[in-house]
mmCIF file of C-alpha atoms and ligand atoms in Angstrom:
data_model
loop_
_atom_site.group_PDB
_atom_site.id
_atom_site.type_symbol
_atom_site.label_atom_id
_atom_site.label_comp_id
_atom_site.label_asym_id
_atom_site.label_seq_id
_atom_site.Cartn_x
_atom_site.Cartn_y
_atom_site.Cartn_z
ATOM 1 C CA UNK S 1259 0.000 0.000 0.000
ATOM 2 C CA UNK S 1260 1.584 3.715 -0.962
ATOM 3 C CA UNK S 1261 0.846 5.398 2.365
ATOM 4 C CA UNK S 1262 1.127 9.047 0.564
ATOM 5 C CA UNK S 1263 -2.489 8.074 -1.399
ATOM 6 C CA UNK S 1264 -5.563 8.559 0.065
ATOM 7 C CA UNK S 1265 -8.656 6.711 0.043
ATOM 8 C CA UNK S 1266 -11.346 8.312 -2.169
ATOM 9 C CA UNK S 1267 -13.850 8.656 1.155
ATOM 10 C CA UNK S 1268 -11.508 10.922 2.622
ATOM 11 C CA UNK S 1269 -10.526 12.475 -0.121
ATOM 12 C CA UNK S 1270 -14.012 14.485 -1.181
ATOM 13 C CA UNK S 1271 -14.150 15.032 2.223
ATOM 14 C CA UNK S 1272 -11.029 17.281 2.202
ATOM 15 C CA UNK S 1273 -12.322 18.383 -1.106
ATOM 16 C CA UNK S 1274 -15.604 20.237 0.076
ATOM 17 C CA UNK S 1275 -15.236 23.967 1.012
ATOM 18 C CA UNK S 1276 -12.455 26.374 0.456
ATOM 19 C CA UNK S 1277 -14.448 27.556 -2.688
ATOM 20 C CA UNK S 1278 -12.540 30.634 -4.628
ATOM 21 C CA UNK S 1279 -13.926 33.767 -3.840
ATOM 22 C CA UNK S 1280 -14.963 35.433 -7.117
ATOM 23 C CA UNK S 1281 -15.077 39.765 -7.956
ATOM 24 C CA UNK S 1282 -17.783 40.151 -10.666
ATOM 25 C CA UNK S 1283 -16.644 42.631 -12.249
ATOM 26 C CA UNK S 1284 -18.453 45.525 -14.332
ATOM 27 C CA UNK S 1285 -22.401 44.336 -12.991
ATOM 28 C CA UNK S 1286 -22.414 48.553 -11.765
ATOM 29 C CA UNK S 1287 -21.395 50.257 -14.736
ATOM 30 C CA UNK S 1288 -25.044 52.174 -14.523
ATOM 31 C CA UNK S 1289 -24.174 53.251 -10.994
ATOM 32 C CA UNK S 1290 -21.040 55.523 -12.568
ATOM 33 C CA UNK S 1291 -18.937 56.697 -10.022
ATOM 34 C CA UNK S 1292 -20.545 55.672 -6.937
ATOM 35 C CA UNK S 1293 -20.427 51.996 -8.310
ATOM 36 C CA UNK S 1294 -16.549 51.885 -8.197
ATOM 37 C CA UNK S 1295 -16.785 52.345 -4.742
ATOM 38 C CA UNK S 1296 -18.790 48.759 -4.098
ATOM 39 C CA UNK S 1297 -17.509 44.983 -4.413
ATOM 40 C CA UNK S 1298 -19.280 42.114 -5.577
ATOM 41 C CA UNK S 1299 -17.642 38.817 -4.387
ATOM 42 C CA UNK S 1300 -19.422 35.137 -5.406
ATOM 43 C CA UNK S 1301 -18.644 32.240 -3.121
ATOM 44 C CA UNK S 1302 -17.929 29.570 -6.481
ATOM 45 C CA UNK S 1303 -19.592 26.804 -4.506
ATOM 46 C CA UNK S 1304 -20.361 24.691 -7.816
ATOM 47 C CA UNK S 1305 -16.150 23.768 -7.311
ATOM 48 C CA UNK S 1306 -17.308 21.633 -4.601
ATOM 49 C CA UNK S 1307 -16.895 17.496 -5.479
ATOM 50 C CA UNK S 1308 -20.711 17.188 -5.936
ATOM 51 C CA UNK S 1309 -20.877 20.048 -7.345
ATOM 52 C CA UNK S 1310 -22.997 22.946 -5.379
ATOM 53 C CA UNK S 1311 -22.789 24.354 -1.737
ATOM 54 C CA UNK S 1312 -24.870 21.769 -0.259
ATOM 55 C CA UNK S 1313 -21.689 19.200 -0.089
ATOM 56 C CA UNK S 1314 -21.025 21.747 2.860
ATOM 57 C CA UNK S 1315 -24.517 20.559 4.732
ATOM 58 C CA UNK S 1316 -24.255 16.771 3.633
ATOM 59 C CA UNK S 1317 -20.862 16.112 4.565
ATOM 60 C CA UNK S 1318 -21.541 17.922 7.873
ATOM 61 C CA UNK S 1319 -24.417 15.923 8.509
ATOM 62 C CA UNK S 1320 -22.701 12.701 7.105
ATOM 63 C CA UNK S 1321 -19.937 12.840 9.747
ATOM 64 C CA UNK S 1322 -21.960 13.713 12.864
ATOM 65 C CA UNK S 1323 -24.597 10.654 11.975
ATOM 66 C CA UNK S 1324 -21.505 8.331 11.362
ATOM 67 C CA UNK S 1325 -19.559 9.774 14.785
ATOM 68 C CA UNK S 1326 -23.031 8.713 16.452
ATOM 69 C CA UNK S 1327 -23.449 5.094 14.258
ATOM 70 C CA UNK S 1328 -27.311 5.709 13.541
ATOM 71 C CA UNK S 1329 -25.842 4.922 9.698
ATOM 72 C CA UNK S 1330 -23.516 2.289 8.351
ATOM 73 C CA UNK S 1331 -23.766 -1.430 8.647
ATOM 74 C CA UNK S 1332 -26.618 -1.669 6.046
ATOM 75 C CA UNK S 1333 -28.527 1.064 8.133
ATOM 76 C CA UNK S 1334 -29.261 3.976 5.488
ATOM 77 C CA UNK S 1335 -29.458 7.778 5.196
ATOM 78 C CA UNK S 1336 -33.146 9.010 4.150
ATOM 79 C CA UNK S 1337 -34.176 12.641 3.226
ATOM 80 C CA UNK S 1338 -36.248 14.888 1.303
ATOM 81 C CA UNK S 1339 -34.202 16.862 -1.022
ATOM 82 C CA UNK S 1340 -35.242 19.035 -4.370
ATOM 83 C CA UNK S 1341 -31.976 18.242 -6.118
ATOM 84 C CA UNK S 1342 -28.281 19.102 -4.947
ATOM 85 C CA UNK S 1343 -28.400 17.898 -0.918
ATOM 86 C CA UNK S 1344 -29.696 14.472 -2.789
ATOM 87 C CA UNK S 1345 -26.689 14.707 -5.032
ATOM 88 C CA UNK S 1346 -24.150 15.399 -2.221
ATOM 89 C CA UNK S 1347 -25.666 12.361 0.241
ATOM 90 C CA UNK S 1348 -25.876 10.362 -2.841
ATOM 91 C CA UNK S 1349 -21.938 10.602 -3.685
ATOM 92 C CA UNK S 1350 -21.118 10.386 0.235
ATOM 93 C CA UNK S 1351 -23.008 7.240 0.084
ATOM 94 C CA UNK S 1352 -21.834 5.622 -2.848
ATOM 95 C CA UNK S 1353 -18.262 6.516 -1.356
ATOM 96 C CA UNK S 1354 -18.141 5.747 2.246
ATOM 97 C CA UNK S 1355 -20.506 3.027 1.490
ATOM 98 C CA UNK S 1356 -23.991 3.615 3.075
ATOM 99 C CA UNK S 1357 -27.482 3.303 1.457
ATOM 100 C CA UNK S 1358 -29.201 6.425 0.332
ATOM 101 C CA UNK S 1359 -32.821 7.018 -0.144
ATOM 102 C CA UNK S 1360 -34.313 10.468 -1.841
ATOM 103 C CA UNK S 1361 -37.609 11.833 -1.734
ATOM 104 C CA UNK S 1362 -38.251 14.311 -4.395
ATOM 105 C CA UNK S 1363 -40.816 15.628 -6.585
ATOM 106 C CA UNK S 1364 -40.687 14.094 -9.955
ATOM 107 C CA UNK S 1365 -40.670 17.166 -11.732
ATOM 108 C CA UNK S 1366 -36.631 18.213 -10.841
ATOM 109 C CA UNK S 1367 -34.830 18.591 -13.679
ATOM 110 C CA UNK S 1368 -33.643 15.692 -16.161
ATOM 111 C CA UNK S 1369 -29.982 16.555 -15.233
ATOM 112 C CA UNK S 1370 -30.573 16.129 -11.601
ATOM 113 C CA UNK S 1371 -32.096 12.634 -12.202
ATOM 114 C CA UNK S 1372 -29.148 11.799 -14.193
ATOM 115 C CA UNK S 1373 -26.899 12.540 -11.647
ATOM 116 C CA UNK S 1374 -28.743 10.699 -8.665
ATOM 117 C CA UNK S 1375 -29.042 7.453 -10.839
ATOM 118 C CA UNK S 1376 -24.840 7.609 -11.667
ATOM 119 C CA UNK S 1377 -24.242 7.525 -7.869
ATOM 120 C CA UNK S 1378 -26.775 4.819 -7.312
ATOM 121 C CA UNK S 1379 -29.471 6.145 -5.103
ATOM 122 C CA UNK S 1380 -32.553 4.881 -4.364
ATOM 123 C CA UNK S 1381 -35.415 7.535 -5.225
ATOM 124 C CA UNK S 1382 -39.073 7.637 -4.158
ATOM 125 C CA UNK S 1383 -41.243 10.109 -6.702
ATOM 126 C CA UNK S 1384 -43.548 12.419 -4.932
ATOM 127 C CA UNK S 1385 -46.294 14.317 -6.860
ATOM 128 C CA UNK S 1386 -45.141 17.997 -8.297
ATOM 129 C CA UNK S 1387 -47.891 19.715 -7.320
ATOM 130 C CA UNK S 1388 -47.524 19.039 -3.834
ATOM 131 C CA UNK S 1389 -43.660 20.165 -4.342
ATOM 132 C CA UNK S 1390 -40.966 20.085 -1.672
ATOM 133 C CA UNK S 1391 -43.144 20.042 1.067
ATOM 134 C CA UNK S 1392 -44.688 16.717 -0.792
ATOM 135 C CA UNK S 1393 -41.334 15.276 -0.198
ATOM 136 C CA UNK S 1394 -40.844 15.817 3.352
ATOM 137 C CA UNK S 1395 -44.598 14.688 4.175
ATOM 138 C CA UNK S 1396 -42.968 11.182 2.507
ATOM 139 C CA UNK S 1397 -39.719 11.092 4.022
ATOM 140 C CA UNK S 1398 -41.270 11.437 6.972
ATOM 141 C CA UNK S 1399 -43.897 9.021 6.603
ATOM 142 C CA UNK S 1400 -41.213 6.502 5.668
ATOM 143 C CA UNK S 1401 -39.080 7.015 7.894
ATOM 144 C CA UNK S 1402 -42.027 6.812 10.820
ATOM 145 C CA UNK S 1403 -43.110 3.284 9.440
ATOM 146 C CA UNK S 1404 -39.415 2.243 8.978
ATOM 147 C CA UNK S 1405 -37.000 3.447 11.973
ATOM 148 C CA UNK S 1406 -34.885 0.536 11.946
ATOM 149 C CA UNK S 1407 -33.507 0.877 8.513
ATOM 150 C CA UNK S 1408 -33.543 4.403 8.060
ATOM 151 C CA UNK S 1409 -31.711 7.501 9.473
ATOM 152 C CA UNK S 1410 -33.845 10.239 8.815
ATOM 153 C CA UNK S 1411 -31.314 13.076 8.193
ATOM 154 C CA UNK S 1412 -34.028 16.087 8.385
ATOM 155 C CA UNK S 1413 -31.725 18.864 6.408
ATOM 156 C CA UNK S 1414 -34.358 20.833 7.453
ATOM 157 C CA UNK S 1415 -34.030 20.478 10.799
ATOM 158 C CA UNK S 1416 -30.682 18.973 11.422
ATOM 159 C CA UNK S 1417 -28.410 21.415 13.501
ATOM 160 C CA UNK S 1418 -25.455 20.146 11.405
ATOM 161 C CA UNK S 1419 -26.867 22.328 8.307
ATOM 162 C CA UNK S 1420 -26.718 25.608 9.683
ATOM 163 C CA UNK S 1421 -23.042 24.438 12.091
ATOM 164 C CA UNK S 1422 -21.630 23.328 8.331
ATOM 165 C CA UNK S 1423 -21.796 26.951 7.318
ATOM 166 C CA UNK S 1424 -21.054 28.615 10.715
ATOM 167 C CA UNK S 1425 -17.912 26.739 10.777
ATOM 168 C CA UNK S 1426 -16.577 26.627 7.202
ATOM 169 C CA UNK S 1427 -18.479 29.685 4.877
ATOM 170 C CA UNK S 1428 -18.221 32.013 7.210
ATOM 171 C CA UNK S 1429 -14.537 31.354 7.988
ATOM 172 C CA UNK S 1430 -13.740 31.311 4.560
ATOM 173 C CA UNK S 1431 -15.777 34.950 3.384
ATOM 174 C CA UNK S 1432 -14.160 36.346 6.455
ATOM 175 C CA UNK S 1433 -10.137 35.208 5.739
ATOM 176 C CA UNK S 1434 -11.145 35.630 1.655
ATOM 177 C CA UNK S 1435 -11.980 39.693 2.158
ATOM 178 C CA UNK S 1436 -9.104 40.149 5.058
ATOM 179 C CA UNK S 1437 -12.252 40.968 7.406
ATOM 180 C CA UNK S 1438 -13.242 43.632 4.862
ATOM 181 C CA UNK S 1439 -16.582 42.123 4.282
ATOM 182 C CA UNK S 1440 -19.597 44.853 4.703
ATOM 183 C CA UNK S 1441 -22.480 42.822 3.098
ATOM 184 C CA UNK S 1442 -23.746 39.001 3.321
ATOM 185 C CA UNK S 1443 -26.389 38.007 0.738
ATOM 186 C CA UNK S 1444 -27.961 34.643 0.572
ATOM 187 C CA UNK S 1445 -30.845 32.696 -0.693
ATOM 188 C CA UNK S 1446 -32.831 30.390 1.484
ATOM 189 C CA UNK S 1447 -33.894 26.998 0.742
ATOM 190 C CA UNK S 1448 -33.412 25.429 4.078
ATOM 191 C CA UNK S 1449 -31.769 28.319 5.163
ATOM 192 C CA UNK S 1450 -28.686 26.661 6.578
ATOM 193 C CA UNK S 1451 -26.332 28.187 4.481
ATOM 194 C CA UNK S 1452 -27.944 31.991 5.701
ATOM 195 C CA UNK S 1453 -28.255 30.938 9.352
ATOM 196 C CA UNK S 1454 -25.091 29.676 9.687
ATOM 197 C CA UNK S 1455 -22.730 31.961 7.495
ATOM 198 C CA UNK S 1456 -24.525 34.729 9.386
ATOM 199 C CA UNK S 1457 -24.181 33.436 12.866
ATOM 200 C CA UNK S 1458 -20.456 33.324 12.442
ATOM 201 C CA UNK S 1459 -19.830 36.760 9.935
ATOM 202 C CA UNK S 1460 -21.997 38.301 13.157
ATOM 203 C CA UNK S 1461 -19.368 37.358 15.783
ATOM 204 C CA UNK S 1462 -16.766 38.512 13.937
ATOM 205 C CA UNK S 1463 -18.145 41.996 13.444
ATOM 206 C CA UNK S 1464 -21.462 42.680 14.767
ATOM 207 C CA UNK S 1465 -21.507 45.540 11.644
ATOM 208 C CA UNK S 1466 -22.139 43.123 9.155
ATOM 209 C CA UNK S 1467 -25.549 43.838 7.214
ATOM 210 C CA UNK S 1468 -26.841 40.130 6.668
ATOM 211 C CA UNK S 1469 -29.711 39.646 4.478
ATOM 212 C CA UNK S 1470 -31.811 37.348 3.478
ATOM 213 C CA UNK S 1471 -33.262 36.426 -0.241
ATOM 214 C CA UNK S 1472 -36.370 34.723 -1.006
ATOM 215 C CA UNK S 1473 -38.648 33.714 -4.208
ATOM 216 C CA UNK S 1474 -41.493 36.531 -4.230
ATOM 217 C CA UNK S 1475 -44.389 34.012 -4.706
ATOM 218 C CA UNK S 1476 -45.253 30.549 -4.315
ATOM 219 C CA UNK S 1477 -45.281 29.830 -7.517
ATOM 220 C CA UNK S 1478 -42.052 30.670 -8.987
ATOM 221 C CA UNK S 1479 -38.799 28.910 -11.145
ATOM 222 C CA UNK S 1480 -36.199 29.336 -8.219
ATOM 223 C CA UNK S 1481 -34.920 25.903 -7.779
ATOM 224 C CA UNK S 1482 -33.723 25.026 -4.484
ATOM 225 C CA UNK S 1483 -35.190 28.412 -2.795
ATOM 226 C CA UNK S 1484 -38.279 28.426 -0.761
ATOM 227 C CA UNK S 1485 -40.975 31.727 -0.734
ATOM 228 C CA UNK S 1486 -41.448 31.027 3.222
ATOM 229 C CA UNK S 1487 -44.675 32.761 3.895
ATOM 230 C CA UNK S 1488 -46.568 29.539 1.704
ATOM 231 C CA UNK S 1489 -43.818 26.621 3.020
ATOM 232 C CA UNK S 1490 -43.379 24.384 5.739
ATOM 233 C CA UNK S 1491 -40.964 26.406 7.984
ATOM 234 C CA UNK S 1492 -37.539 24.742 8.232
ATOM 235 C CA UNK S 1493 -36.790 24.281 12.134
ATOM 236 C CA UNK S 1494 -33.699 26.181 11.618
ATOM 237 C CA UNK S 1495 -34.856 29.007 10.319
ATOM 238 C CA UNK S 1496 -34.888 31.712 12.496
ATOM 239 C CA UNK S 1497 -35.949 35.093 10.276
ATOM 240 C CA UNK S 1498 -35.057 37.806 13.324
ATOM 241 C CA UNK S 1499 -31.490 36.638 12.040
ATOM 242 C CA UNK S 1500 -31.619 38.719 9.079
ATOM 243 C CA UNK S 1501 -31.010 42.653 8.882
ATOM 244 C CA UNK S 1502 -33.503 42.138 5.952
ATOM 245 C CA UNK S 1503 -35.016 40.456 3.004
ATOM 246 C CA UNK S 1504 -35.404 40.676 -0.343
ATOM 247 C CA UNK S 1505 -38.084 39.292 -2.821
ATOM 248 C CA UNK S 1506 -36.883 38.197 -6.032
ATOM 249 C CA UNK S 1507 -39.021 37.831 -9.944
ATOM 250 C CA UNK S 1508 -37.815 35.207 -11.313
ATOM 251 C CA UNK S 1509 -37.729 36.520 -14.659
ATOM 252 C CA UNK S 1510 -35.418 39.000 -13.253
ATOM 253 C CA UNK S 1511 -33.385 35.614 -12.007
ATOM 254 C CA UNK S 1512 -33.310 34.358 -15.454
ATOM 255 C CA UNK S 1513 -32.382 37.820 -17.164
ATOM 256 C CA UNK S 1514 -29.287 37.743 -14.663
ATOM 257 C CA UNK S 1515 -28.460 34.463 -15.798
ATOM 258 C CA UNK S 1516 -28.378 35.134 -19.377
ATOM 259 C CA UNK S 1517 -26.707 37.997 -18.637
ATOM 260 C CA UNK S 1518 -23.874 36.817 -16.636
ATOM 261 C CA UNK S 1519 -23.542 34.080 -19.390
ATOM 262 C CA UNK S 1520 -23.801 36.266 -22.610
ATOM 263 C CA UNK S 1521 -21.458 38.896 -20.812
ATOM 264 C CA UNK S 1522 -19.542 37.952 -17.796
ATOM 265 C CA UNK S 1523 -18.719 34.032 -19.399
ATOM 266 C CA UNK S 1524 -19.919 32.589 -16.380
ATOM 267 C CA UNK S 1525 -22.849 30.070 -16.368
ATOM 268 C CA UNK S 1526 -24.444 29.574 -12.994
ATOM 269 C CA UNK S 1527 -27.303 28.097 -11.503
ATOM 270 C CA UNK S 1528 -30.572 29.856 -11.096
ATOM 271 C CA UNK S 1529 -30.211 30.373 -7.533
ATOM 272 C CA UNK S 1530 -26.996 32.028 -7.969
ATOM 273 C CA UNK S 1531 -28.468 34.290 -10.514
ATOM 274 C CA UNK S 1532 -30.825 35.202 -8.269
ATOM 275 C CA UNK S 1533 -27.966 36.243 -5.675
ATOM 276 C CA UNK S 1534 -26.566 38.228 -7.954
ATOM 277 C CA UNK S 1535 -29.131 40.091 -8.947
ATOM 278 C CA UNK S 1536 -30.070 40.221 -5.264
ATOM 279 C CA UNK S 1537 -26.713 41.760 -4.446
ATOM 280 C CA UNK S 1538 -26.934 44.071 -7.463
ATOM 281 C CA UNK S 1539 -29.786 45.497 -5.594
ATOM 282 C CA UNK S 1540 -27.895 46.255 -2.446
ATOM 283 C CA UNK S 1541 -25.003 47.630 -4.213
ATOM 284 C CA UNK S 1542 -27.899 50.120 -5.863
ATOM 285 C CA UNK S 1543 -28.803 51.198 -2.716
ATOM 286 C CA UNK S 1544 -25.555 51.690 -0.723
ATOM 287 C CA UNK S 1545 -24.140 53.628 -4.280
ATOM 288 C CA UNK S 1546 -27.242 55.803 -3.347
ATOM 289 C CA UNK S 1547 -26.394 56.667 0.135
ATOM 290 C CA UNK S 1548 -22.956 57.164 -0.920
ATOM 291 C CA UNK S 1549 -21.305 54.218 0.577
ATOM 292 C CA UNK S 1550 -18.876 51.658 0.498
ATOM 293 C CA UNK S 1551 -19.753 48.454 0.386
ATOM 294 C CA UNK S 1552 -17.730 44.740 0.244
ATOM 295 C CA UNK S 1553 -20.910 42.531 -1.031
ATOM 296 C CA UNK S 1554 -20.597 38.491 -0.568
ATOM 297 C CA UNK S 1555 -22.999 36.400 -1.815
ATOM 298 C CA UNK S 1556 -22.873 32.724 -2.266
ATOM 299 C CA UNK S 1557 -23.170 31.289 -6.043
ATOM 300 C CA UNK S 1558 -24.851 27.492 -4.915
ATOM 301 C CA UNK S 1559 -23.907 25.650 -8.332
ATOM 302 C CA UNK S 1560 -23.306 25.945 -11.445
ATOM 303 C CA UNK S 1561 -25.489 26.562 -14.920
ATOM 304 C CA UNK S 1562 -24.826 22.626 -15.961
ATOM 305 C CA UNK S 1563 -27.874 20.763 -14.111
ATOM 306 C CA UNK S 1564 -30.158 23.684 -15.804
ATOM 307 C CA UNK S 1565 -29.358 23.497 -19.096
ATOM 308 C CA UNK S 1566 -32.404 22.019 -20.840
ATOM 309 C CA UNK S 1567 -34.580 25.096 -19.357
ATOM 310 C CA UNK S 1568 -36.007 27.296 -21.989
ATOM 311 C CA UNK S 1569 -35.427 30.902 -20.335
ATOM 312 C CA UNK S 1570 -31.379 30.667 -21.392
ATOM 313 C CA UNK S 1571 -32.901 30.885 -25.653
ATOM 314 C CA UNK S 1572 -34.520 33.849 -24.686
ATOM 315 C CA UNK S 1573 -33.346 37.464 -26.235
ATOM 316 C CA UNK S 1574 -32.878 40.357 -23.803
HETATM 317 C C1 PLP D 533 -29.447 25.467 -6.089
HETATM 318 C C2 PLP D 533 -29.665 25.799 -4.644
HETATM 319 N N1 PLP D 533 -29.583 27.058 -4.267
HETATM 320 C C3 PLP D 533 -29.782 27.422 -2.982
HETATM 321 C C4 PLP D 533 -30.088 26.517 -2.009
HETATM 322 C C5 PLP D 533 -30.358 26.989 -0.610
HETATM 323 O O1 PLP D 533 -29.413 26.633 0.353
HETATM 324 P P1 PLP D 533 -29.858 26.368 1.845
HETATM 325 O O2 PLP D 533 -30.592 25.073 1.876
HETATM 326 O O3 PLP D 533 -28.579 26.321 2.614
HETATM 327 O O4 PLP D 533 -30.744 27.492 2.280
HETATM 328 C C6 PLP D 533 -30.203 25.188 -2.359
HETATM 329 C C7 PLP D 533 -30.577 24.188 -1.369
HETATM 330 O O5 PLP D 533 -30.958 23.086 -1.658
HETATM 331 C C8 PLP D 533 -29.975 24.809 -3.720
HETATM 332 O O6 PLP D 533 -30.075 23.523 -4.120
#
């Protein structure tokens, strides 16, 4: 055995987090002068193994239900998940070698279904119209009738979500803008990445304006995000957190995309659009007050698992 090689296990492991730290460049241009005086940074979480920020949540909750043994030796990890925490369990699994079960809506994209088939995971359909919340009714019917083979992870209510984030995004925005950070924007799906990254950026400098980004109606093409006022709460979510939200169109979402795409030669995710254009918003408004402003957001994946949506054809 050559000592110096890892196993593969260990190795994604090591792999998630430390995602560069991006500067979009020239989104202000319409702000003239006042714009030079703001940053945009993107947290490039689609460099992660599986591919978006939720390896962060997965591998956090993967390790503390391992540490405790309520998976492994056949026993097997079951959750509701719209897409990339399925992907991220789903490679874990298939790695460290435990079972994985999904429950999803059967309307997620074709990609995503690719992706959870190639790593092997078992997936239970639930109908689209009852969307996420659909899922997590199942999971948590399954899991109720089956305790002794499942481990219901709950990324919705699991502790390790948010604690992923508070120990690892937050570190990283905070070393990545020397403490210069002024701004923290995030969408919220299960709101871990927001609770946690803001817990942390808050110790470090109770100054930091944290705020929050949601879809602006129930009905809406922000995969992954959840408009919170029509959902089932996640446990962790704690909205006093937040200095404030914002409400995001999603054709304004898909504009971005195309936009950062046709312009910028960067192809993210919906969700990350959505930050973007979320963050452009803030910028708008400290340019207006005639302020300086360091902007983070986090970019959750990348444009791949999206690209047999219509909206990218579309002329602006
Ligand atoms: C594409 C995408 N964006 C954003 C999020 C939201 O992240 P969080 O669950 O940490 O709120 C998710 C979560 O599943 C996601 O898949």
């Amino acid at each position: 055995m050559i000592t110096t090689v890892k196993p593969l296990g260990s190795t994604l492991m090591e792999r998630i987090g430390n995602t560069p730290l991006i500067r979009l460049e020239g989104l202000l241009a319409h702000l003239g002068e006042a714009g030079q005086e703001i940053q945009i940074l993107g947290k490039a979480e689609w460099a992660n193994p599986g591919g978006s920020v939720k390896d962060r949540a997965a591998s956090a909750i993967v390790s503390d239900a391992l540490k405790r043994g309520v998976i492994g030796n056949g026993k097997g990890l079951l959750d509701a998940t719209s897409g990339n925490t399925g992907i991220a369990y789903a490679m874990l699994g298939a790695a460290l070698g435990f079972p994985v079960t999904l429950c999803m809506p059967s309307n997620v994209s074709p990609e995503r279904k690719k992706y959870l088939a190639a790593y092997g995971a078992e997936i239970v359909w639930t109908s689209p119209a009852d969307g996420s919340d659909g899922a997590i009714r199942k999971a948590r019917a399954m899991s109720a009738a089956e305790p002794d083979r499942y481990y219901y992870a709950d990324q919705y209510s699991n502790e390790e979500n948010w604690r992923a984030h508070y120990r690892t995004t937050a570190e990283e925005i905070w070393r990545q803008t020397e403490g210069q950070v002024t701004h923290f924007v995030a969408g919220l799906g299960t709101s871990g990445t927001f609770m946690g990254t803001t817990r942390r950026l808050k110790e470090l400098n109770p100054a930091v304006q944290c705020l929050s980004m949601q879809p602006d109606s129930a009905f809406n093409g922000l995969e992954g995000l959840k408009h919170m006022a029509t959902a089932i709460v996640p446990k962790i979510y704690d909205p006093s957190l937040a200095d404030g939200n914002i409400d995001m169109d999603t054709e304004v979402a898909y504009k971005t995309a195309r936009m950062l795409g046709r312009r910028h030669g960067l192809l993210v995710g919906i969700s990350a659009a959505a930050a973007v254009a979320a963050a452009v918003e803030v910028a708008e408004r400290e340019a207006g007050a005639g302020r300086e402003a360091v902007i983070v957001t986090i970019l959750p994946d990348a444009a791949e698992k999206y690209m047999s949506d219509r909206f990218w054809q579309e002329q602006d």
